[in-house]
Amino acid sequence: MQYEAVIGLEIHVQIKTRTKMFTAAPYEYGAAPNTLTDAVVLGLPGTLPVLNHTAIEKCAKLGLMLGCEIAEVCKWDRKNYFYPDSPKNYQLTQNEEPLCIGGKVEIELPGPSRNVEGEHRWVALNRIHLEEDPGKLTHEAFETVIDFNRAGVPLAEIVTEPDMSSSAEAVAFLNCLRNMIVYAGISDCDMEKGQLRCDANVSLRPVGSDKLGTRTEMKNLNSISNVKAAIEYEIERQTEILEEGGSITQETRRWEVESGTSFSLRSKEEAHDYRYFPDPDLMPVQMDRARVAELEAELPERPLDKQRRYQEELGLPFTITSVLCVDRELSEFFEEALKTHNAPKQIANYITNDLLRELSAVSEHGESAHSVSQSKLTPAHIGTLAKIIDEGVISKQIGKEVFTEMFATGEMPDAIVEKKGLKQSNDTGEIEALCREAIAGNAKAVGQFKDGNEKALNALKGPVMKATKGKANPKMLDELLKKLIEEGE
Amino acid sequence: MSDLHFKTISELAAMLAAGETTSVEITQAVIDRTAAVDAQVKAFLSTDAEDALAQAKASDERRAAGEALGPLDGIPIGIKDTLAVKDQPLRCASKMLENYVSPYDATCIVKLREAGAVIWGRLNMDEFAMGSSTENSAYQTTANPWNLETIPGGSSGGSAAAMAAGEAIATLGTDTGGSIRQPAALCGVVGMKPTYGLISRYGLVAFASSLDQVGPFARTVEDAAILMEAMLGKDDLDSTSIAPQGETNYAAALKEKKGPWKLGVPQEFFGEGIDPEVKANIEKAIDWYKSQGCEIVDISLPHSELAVPVYYIVATAEASSNLARFDGVRYSHRSEEAKDAMTLFTKSRGEGFGDEVKRRIILGTYVLSSGYYDAYYLRAQKVRRLILSDFEKAFEQVDAILTPTSPTPAFKRGERADDPLAMYLSDVYTISVNLAGLPAISVPSGFTKSGLPIGLQVIGKAFGEADMFAVANAFEKAHDYAQQTPTL
């Protein structure tokens, strides 16, 4: 029998806020252990939670970005379980009524090659709810230590429908989701820092069946490559069991990165009874519809919508849009540059080739990853450079030199051209004299050209360019040389 | 000046203003009295005389500089061991928090400090406020100063006994199902539970969050009103706190509001289980109101008979979750026997909690568990709404409701210790008030033949504290019960 996989994901995203979900304690990644706590974070006797409304708004914004419906009221439940990383031994979460309901995410599957756009499809979401992050346990040789810095950080849990069928789809989903969340400024989604974490539910069913099989839940998938490997491993494991006539046990499994395998954490029978009930310390918050509409209006264009628009309206190829649109900053830089000079292709090329190359060169020289906003260039630099090339003020060749110079100094391209005297020479008298010299000095090349070898012209152009330090207008030079050779016949 | 410790806040405030005494003198009188009688009463778990005198000295210096803060400036107020006071033990009378010292002040303490009060000592209670006799304290059993063989009521038994014995000028307690009013009645002092949300719960160690309220014990209704004015108000640290509505100048309003009122008497509160002496006493009090021109209206609170079972579902459910944080990991008792995370939890909790706390955690865990939640917790919440709607209907007709505070006077130590159900019925007249979130006060209404105090409960409308105080004050001023003190 042939089986197909059914995959659903649960993604936890830390919402970027100045303070924690229920108290004014600050949060940042990498601070010394247990320095970002207060009486509420530690669950000291007598303390009470107070809502961080910014976190609620950001979660609502996330929901709007992902096409969810926003609940009328934001309510809180307690999820009761004992674990040393949980200061209160209950987690404040939303069980009965999540803040964001439904939703769907457009994903782009990998194409047949890197330069070719893949298929697009939609993945349905079940819900997004808000909760608080627990602390972090680190198991050392003879003891386990707890860091409560992370405890109480606002966490959005995105739950998909079982709507994917391969590891490739799951990976595409995570990439597209991450782009959207970063675009909307909700989280940086750095998986290494735990800002985005993923659990995967996997089940198999005979191809063509619409009945769901028994699923397992895989935890500890802290990178996209882990997600891919763990799903593939689980599909293989379940397939083997079914093919041998066995049945799948509903259980929670933990992925082991080192061995590339997983093991059972707990079965369904051992699953916790979380004893959910409405939290009596927090009042339900009515979601102001006008404010929700405002949040919706503030949303950025979704990355794949932008990609479509660049392709359809600006005529940019996938090879360019796939680079430009994954980075909101880069695409905004691009659109700003268009205001100086409306030449999408040229400008997109400068950004995706020259600018990104220079930026990565800087990063390689030991400095931390360099982004557009950290460079000295503004959109006006790129716009102006493209403009003076199109206007024939400088050649493309000189343009490369100007780019390097302006990237290093931040000077405007026209100022560099002026300062260095790089303006393209259109003085036909001077160039004509030089051309005559070149023709006279290289009879062999002239002969070859006459025999139909167009490339031979380059041997004649060389000395002229050298003499003018590259400032001769190459197009003009071509025409002039041809004319003079014809005249000389 | 030997009787300073039995004076009221308003008397002492007048004396302080007139320069007839000082806060240091009052505080010293309270310290001396405590030293003299607390070996018998055992109201305090700990005291810090040095700290109290330093606060008193600061108060006297303020006054000398012409910067006195109001009627509470310089008045020593005893604090129940479930309210956080910075740098003082916060043990909730439990082994679980034996070595715990609070790093912060509860909001009600902050407000009392802003009013100049002297924060004084840690008062005994039932462990984590679970009980009606203060016998569930892990440290000591407090005696009722009127008869040392009897219990002071609970859970705020230390707060009530300290008042009756003159060991503080006023005290704070907490009331989840009657834990202020019942001990106040049994010890012959005034005890009051405000409308839910009127006083911040921040710094009150939660037992049942949707029911817990901080409230004052005082010698007079007026003193209770003064304390309430100082403590009420919306607090950014407690989302369930509410900005007060209506009249909040309670102490001033007392003198203006003279009735006559329409007063409701619920027949359900005079049936089976009430002690005949208590019944007769409260009926006499009702007759007094009638004699003053008040209209007495027979009302019905039909769902009140369900209040006790509903309470023991809602309160224990919340408690099972609220007390989960005491796990041996961070600050609470840690078992020496623990070998891993699971035994750290089970052994630490097994050793740290007393029997009644364990009983309620188990009950609360059960009613929230999968498959039972709808039948217990959800149904209890529905009945709770019916209890509230009974009160709302009644208050369409009346200004306040009169009932006994407790079905019996103080009982003997150990008498109900092994019978939790009998103990739970001690709060049969107070519990429905918490479930409905209403304000209520217990005011001394006389004594049994054997000399044990009895209390009259006046229940007000939500945020109707001003009327509730006025009704209680009228009775108090016409009788001398509040001025009587036990012989120790």
mmCIF file of C-alpha atoms in Angstrom, chain B residues 175 181 191-195 430 433 438-442 457-460 465 468:
data_model
loop_
_atom_site.group_PDB
_atom_site.id
_atom_site.type_symbol
_atom_site.label_atom_id
_atom_site.label_comp_id
_atom_site.label_asym_id
_atom_site.label_seq_id
_atom_site.Cartn_x
_atom_site.Cartn_y
_atom_site.Cartn_z
ATOM 1 C CA ASP B 175 -11.789 37.357 53.770
ATOM 2 C CA ARG B 181 -16.313 38.631 59.675
ATOM 3 C CA GLY B 191 -14.595 43.218 60.950
ATOM 4 C CA MET B 192 -15.359 44.240 57.414
ATOM 5 C CA LYS B 193 -15.018 42.738 53.922
ATOM 6 C CA PRO B 194 -15.242 45.268 51.078
ATOM 7 C CA THR B 195 -16.821 44.957 47.639
ATOM 8 C CA THR B 430 -20.706 34.702 55.170
ATOM 9 C CA VAL B 433 -21.448 37.377 50.253
ATOM 10 C CA LEU B 438 -20.613 42.270 48.014
ATOM 11 C CA PRO B 439 -19.447 44.283 51.042
ATOM 12 C CA ALA B 440 -20.400 43.154 54.550
ATOM 13 C CA ILE B 441 -19.479 44.028 58.084
ATOM 14 C CA SER B 442 -19.768 42.205 61.383
ATOM 15 C CA GLN B 457 -23.731 40.952 59.810
ATOM 16 C CA VAL B 458 -24.800 43.931 57.693
ATOM 17 C CA ILE B 459 -24.548 43.190 53.960
ATOM 18 C CA GLY B 460 -24.438 46.140 51.568
ATOM 19 C CA GLU B 465 -20.052 50.628 51.740
ATOM 20 C CA MET B 468 -23.496 49.595 55.086
#
